[in-house]
mmCIF file of C-alpha atoms (C1' of nucleotides) in Angstrom:
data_model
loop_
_atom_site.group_PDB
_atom_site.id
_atom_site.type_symbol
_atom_site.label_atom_id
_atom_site.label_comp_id
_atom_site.label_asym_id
_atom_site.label_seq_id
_atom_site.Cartn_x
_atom_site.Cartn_y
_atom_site.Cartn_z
ATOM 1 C CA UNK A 1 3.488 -4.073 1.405
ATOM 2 C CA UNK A 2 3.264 -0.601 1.492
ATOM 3 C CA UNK A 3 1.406 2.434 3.026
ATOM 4 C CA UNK A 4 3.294 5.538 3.532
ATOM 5 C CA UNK A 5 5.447 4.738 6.565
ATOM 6 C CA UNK A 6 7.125 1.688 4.273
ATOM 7 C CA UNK A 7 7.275 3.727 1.037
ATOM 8 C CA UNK A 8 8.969 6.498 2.814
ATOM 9 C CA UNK A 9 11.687 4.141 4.363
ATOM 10 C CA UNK A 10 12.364 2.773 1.210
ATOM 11 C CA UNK A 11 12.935 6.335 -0.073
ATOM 12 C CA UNK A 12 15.517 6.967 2.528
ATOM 13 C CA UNK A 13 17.076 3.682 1.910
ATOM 14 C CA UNK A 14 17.137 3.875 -1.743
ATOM 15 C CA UNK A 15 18.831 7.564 -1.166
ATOM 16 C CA UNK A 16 21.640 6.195 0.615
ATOM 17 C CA UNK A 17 22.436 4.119 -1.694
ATOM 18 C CA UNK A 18 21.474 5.782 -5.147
ATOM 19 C CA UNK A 19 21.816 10.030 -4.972
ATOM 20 C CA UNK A 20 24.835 10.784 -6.603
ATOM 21 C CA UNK A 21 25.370 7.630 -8.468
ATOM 22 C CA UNK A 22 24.679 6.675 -12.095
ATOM 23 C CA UNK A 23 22.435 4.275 -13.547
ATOM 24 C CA UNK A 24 25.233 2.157 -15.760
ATOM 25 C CA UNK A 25 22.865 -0.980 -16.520
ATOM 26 C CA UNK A 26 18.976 -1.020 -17.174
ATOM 27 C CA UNK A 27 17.345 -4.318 -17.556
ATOM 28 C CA UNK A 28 13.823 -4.659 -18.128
ATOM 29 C CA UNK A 29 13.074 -8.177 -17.494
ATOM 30 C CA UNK A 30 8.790 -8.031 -19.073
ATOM 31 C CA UNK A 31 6.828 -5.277 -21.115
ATOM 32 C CA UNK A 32 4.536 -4.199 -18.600
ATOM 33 C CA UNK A 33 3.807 -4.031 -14.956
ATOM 34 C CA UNK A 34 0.526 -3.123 -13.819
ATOM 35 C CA UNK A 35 0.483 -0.967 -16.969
ATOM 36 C CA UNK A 36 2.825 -0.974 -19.775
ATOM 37 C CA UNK A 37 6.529 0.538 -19.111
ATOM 38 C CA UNK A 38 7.126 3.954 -21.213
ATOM 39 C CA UNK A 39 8.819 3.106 -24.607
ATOM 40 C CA UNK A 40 12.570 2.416 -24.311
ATOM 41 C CA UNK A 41 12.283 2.740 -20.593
ATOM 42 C CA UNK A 42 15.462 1.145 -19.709
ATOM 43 C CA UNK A 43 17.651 3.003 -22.291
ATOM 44 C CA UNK A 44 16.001 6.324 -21.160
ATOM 45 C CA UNK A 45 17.276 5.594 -17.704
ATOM 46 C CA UNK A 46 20.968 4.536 -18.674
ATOM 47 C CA UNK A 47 23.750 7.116 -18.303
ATOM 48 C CA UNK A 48 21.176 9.096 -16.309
ATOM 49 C CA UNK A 49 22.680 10.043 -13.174
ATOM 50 C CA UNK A 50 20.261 10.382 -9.817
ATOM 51 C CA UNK A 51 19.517 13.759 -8.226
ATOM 52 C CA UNK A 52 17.045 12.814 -5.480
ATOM 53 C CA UNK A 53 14.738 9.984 -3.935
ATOM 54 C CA UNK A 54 11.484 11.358 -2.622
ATOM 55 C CA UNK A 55 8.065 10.399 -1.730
ATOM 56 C CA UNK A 56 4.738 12.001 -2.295
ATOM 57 C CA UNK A 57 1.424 10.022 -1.183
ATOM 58 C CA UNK A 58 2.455 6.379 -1.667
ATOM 59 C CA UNK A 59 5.072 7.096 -4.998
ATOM 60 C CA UNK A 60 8.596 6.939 -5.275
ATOM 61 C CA UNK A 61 10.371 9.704 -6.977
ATOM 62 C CA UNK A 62 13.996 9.337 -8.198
ATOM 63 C CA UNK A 63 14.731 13.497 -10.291
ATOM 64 C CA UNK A 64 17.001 12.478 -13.139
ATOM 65 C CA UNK A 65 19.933 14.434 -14.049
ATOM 66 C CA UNK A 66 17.685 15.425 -17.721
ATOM 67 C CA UNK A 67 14.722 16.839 -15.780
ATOM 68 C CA UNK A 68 12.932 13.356 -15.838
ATOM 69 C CA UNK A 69 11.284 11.663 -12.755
ATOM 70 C CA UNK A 70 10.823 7.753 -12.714
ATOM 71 C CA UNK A 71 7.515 7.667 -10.554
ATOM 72 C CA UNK A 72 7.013 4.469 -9.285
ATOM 73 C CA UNK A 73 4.357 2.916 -6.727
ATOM 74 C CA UNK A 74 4.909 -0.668 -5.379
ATOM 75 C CA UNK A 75 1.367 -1.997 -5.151
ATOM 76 C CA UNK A 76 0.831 -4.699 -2.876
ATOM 77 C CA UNK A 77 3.353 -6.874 -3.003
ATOM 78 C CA UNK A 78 6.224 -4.575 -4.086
ATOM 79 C CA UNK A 79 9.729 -4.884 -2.992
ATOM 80 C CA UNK A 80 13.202 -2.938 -3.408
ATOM 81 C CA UNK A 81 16.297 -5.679 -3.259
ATOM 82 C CA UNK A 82 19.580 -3.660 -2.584
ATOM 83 C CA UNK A 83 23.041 -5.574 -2.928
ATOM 84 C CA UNK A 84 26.758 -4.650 -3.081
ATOM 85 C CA UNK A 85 26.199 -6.233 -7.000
ATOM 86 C CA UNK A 86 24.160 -7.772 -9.173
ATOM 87 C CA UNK A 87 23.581 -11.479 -8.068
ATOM 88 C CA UNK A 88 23.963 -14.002 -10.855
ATOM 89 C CA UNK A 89 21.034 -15.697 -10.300
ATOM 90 C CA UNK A 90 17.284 -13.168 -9.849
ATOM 91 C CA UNK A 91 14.654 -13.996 -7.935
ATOM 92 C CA UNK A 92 11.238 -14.905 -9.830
ATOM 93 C CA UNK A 93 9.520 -11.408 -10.054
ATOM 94 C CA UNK A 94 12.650 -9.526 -10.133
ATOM 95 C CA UNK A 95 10.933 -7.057 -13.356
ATOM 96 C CA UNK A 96 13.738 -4.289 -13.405
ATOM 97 C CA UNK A 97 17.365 -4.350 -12.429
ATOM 98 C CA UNK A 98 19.097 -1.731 -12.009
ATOM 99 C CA UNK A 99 23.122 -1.468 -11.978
ATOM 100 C CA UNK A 100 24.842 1.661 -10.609
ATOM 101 C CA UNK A 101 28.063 2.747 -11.856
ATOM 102 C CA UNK A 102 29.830 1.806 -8.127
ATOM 103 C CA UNK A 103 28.332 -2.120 -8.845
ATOM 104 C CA UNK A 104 25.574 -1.577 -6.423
ATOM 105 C CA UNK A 105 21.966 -3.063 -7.644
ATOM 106 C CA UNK A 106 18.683 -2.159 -7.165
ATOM 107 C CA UNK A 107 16.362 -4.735 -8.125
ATOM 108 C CA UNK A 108 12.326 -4.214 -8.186
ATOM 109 C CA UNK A 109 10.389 -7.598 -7.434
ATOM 110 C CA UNK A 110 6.961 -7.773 -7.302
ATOM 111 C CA UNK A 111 4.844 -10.658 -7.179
ATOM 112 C CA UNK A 112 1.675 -9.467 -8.096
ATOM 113 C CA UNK A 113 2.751 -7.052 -10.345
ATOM 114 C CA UNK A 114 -0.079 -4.288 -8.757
ATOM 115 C CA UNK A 115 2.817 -1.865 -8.854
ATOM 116 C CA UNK A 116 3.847 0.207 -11.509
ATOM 117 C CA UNK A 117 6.755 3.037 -12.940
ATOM 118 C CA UNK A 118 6.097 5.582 -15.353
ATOM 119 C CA UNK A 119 9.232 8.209 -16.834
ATOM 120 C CA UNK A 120 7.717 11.905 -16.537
ATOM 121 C CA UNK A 121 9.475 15.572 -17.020
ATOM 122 C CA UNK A 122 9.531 17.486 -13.743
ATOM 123 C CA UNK A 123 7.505 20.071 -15.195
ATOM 124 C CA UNK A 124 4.487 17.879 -16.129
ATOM 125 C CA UNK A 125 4.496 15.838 -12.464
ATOM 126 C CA UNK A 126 1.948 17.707 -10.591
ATOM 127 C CA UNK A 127 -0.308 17.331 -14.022
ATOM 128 C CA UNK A 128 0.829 13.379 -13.907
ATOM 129 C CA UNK A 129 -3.424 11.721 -14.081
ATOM 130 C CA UNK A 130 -2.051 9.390 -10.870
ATOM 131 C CA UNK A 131 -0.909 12.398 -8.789
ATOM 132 C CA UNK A 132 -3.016 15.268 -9.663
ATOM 133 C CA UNK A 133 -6.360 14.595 -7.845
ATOM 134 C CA UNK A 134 -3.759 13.554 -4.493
ATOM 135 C CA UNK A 135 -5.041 14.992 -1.343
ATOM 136 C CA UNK A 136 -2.606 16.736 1.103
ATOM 137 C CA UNK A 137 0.057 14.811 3.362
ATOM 138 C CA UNK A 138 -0.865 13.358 6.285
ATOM 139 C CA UNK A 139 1.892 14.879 8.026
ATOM 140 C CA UNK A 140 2.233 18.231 6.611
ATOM 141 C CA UNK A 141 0.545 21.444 8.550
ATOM 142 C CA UNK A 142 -1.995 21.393 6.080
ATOM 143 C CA UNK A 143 -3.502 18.385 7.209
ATOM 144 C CA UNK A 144 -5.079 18.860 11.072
ATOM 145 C CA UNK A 145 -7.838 18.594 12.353
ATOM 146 C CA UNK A 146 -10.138 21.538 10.880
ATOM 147 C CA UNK A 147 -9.234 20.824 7.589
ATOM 148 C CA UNK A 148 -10.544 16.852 8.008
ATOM 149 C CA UNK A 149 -13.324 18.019 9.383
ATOM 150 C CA UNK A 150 -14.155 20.023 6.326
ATOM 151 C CA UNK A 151 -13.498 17.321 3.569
ATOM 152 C CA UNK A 152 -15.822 14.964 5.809
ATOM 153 C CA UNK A 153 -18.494 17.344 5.732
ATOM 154 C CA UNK A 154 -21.453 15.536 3.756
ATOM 155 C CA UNK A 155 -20.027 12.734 3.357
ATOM 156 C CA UNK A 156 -22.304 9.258 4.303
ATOM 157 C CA UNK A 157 -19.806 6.346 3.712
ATOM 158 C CA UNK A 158 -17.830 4.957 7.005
ATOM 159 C CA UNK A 159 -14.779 7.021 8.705
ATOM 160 C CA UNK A 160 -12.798 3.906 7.520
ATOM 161 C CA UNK A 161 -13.366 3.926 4.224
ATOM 162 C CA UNK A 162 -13.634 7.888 4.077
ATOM 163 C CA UNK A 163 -9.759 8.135 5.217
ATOM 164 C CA UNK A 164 -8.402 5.297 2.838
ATOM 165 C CA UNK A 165 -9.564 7.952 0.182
ATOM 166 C CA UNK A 166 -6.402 9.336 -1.304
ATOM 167 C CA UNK A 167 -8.258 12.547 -2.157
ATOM 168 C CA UNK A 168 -9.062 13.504 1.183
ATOM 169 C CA UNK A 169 -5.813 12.479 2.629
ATOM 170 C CA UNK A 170 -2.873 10.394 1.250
ATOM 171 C CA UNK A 171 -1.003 7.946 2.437
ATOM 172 C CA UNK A 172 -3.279 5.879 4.990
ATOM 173 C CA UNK A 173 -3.814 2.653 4.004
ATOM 174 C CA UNK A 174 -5.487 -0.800 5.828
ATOM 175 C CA UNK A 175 -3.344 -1.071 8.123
ATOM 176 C CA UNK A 176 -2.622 2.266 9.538
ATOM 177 C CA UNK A 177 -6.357 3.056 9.399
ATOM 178 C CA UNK A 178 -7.420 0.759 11.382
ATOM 179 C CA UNK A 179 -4.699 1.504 13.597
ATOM 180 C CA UNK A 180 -5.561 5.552 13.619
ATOM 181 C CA UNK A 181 -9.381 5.189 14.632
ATOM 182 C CA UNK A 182 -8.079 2.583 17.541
ATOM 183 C CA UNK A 183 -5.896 5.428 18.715
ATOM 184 C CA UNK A 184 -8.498 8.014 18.193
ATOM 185 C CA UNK A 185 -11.513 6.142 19.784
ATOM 186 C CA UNK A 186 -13.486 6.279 16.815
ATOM 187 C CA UNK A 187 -16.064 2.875 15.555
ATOM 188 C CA UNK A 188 -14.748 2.281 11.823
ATOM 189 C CA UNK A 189 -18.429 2.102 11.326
ATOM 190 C CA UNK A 190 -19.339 6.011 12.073
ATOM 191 C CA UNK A 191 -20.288 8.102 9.210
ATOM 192 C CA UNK A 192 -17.519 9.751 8.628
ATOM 193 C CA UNK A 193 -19.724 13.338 8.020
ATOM 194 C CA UNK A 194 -19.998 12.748 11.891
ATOM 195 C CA UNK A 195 -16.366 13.188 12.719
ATOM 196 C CA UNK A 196 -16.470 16.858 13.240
ATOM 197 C CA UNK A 197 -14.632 19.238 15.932
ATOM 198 C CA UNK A 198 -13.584 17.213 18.718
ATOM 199 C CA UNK A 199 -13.778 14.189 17.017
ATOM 200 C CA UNK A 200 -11.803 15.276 14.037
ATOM 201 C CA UNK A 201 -9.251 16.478 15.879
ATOM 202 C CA UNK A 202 -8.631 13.599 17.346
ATOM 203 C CA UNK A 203 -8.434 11.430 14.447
ATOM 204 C CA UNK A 204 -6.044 14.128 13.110
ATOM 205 C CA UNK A 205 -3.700 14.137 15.540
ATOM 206 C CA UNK A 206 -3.981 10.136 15.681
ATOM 207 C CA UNK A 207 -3.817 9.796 11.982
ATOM 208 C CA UNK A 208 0.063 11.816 12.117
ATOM 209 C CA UNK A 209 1.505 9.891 15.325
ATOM 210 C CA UNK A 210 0.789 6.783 13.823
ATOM 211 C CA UNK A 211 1.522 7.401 10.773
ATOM 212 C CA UNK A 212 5.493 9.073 12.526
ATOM 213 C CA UNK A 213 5.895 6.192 14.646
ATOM 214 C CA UNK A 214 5.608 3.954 12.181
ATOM 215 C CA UNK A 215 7.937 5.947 10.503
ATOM 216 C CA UNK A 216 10.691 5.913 13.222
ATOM 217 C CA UNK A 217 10.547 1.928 13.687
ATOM 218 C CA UNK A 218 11.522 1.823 9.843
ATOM 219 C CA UNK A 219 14.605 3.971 10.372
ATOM 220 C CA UNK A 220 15.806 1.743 13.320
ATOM 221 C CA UNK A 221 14.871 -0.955 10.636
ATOM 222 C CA UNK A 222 16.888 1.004 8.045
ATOM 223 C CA UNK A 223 20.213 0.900 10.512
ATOM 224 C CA UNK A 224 19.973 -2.577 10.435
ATOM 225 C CA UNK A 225 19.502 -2.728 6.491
ATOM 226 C CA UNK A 226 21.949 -0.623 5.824
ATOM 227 C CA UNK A 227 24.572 -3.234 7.479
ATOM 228 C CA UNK A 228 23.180 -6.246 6.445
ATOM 229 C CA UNK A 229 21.698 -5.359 2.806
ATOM 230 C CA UNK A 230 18.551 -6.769 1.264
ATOM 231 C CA UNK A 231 15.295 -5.728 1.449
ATOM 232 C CA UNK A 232 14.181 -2.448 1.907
ATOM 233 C CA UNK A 233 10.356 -2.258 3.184
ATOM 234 C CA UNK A 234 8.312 -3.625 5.950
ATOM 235 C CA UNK A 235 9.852 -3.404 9.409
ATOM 236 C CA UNK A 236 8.865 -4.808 12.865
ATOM 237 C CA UNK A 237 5.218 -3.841 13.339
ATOM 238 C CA UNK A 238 4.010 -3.888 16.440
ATOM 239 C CA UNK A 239 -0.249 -3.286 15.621
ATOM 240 C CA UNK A 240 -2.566 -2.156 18.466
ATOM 241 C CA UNK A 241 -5.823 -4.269 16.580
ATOM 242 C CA UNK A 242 -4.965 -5.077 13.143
ATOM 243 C CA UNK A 243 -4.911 -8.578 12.040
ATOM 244 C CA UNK A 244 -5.583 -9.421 15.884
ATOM 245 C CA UNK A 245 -8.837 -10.470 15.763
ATOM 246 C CA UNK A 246 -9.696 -12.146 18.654
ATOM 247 C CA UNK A 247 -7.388 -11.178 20.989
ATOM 248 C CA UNK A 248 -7.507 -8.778 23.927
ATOM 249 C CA UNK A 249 -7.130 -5.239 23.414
ATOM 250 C CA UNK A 250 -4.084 -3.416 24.739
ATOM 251 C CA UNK A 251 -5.459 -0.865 27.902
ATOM 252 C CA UNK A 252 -8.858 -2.775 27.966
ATOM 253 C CA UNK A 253 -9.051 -4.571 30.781
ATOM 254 C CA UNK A 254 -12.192 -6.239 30.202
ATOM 255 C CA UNK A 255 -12.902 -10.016 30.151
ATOM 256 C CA UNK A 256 -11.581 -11.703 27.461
ATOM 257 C CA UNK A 257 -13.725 -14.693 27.512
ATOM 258 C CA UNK A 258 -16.856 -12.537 27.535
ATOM 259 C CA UNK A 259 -16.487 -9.470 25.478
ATOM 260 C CA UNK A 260 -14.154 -11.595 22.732
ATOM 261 C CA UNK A 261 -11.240 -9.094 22.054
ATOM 262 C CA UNK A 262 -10.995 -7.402 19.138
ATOM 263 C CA UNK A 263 -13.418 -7.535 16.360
ATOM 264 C CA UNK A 264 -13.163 -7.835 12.825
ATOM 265 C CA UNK A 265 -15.614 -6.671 9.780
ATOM 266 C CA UNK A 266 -15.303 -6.483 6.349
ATOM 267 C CA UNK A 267 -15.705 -2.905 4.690
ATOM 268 C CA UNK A 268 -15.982 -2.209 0.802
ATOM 269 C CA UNK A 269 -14.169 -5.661 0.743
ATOM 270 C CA UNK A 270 -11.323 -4.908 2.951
ATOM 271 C CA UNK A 271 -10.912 -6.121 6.558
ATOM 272 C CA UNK A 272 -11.126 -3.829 9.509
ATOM 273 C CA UNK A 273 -10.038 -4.437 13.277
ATOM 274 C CA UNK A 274 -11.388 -2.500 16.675
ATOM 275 C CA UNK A 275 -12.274 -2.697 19.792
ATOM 276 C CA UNK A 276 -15.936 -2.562 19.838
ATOM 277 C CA UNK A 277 -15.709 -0.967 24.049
ATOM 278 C CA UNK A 278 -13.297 1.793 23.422
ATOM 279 C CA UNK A 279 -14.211 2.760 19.982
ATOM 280 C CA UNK A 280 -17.372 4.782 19.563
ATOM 281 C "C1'" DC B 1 -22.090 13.393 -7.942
ATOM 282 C "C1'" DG B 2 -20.893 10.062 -4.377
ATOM 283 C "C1'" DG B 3 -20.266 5.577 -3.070
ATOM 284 C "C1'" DC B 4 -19.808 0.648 -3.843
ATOM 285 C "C1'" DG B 5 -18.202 -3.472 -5.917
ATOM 286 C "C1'" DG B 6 -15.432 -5.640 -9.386
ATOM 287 C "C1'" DT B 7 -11.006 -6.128 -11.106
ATOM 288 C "C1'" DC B 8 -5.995 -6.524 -12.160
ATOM 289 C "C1'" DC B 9 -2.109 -10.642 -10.480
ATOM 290 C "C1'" DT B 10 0.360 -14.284 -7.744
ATOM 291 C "C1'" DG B 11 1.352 -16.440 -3.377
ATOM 292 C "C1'" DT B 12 0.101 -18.437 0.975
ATOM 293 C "C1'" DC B 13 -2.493 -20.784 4.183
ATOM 294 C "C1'" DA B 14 -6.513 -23.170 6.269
ATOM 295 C "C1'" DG B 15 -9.564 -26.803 5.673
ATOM 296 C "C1'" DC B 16 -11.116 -30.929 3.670
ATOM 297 C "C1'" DT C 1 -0.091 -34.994 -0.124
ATOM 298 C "C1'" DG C 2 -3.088 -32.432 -3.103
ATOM 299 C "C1'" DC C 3 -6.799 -29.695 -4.235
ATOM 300 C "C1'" DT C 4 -9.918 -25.569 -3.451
ATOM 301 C "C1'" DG C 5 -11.274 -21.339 -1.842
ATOM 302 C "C1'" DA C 6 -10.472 -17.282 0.806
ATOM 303 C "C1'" DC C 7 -7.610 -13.670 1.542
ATOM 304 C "C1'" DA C 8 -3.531 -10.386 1.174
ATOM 305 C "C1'" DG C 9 -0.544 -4.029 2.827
ATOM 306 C "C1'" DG C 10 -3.606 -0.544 -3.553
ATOM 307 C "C1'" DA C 11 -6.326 2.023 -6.396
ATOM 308 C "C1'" DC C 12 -8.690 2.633 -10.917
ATOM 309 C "C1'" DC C 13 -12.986 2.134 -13.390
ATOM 310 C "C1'" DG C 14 -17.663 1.557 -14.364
ATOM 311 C "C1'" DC C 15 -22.149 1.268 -12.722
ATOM 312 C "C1'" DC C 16 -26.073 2.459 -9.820
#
DNA sequence: CGGCGGTCCTGTCAGC
DNA sequence: TGCTGACAGGACCGCC
């Protein structure tokens, strides 16, 4: 499910819900998600009241009231299920639920169990083996176009692969990059030591108005949420050339019939759309 | 050292 | 209808 667009609106969502309350009921429903959870995860977390929700690269954050941070990542398939109260009956894959001290419930379902939590002290997150080697956010000042340019110096493998590399920028993920080098112009297939100047620039700039749009259309999402309940996570997309293979490309006016729409290849294993006439 | 492919896990869908 | 294989939004690890 989620890239950073979807992990940051369940951040907000979670925070409506969760800062101030307590956590009165822990249950851990397996041993392990993608890795083991810390020992006596669930008691650690009862009676712990919740300070903040944040977001840094694709993790959740929730600060504890005892200077502990549940870090948590939802993998693929990862899903937060907010309710008014705990439903009688879970859902297959519902791993943790958690029961605030107003009733609400917070339940973490995820299919394919890629995701994962982990119970760290503030103090040691930055060290945290999962965070440290991060790059910078997308959407911070120290992300533009210079600085791209510089971490793609020397390097020979594709622009698309290059920017799903969470050490040279965090965040971007299948979706959103092949959405980014549509916006920017740029062939998934150039090496990415090519995007310099001009080029980077572009892909910057692209790269953070995706990335806030995406953004936006999950808080008009969250609105809706936040009436209805439920899930908190993916959100009307509305995708320039992913998973529309085959179909015409939005401000090309070209033939259909003979140029075939937009392309897809496979890169390191992972599919990639574009428009083979406006992306160079 | 950088870059690529394999791998973890379950669900869904297309094709036969 | 049932089976099989491909594929799915992430990211670590080991190997070349």
């Amino acid at each position: 499910m989620p890239e950073l667009p979807e992990v940051e609106t369940v951040a907000r969502g979670l925070a409506l819900r969760m800062v101030g309350r307590t956590f009165a009921k822990v249950e851990q429903r397996r041993p392990d998600l993608r890795f083991p959870l810390p020992v006596d995860f669930a008691r650690r977390l009862t009676g712990r009241s919740i300070l903040a929700i944040r977001r840094r690269a694709k993790y959740l954050l929730i600060d504890l009231d005892d200077g502990q941070v549940v870090l948590g990542h939802l993998g693929m398939s990862g899903r937060m299920l907010v309710s008014d109260a705990r439903p009688d009956i879970l859902e297959t894959h519902d791993h943790l639920v958690f029961t605030l001290d107003d009733g609400a419930c917070v339940r973490f379902n995820d299919a394919r169990r890629f995701g994962m939590m982990d119970l760290v002290p503030l103090a040691e997150l930055d060290r945290h083996k999962l965070l440290r080697d991060l790059g910078p956010e997308p959407l911070g000042n120290e992300f533009n176009g210079p600085a791209l340019a510089a971490s793609l110096k020397g390097k020979k493998t594709p622009i698309k692969s290059a920017i799903l590399d969470q050490k040279l920028v965090v965040g971007v993920g299948n979706i959103y990059a092949s959405e980014s080098l549509f916006r920017a112009g740029l062939s998934p297939k150039r090496i990415a030591a090519t995007v310099q100047g001009e080029r980077a620039e572009r892909l910057a700039t692209s790269i953070k108005q995706v990335l806030t749009e995406a953004i936006a259309a999950g808080g008009s999402s969250l609105r809706d949420y936040v009436q209805a309940d439920g899930e908190l996570g993916y959100f009307q997309h509305q995708w320039k050339v992913y998973d529309r293979e085959g179909q015409a490309c939005a401000g090309c006016d070209c033939d259909l019939a003979k140029t075939g729409g937009i392309r897809r290849l496979s890169q390191s294993g992972r599919s990639t759309f574009y428009c083979s006439r406006r992306q160079r």
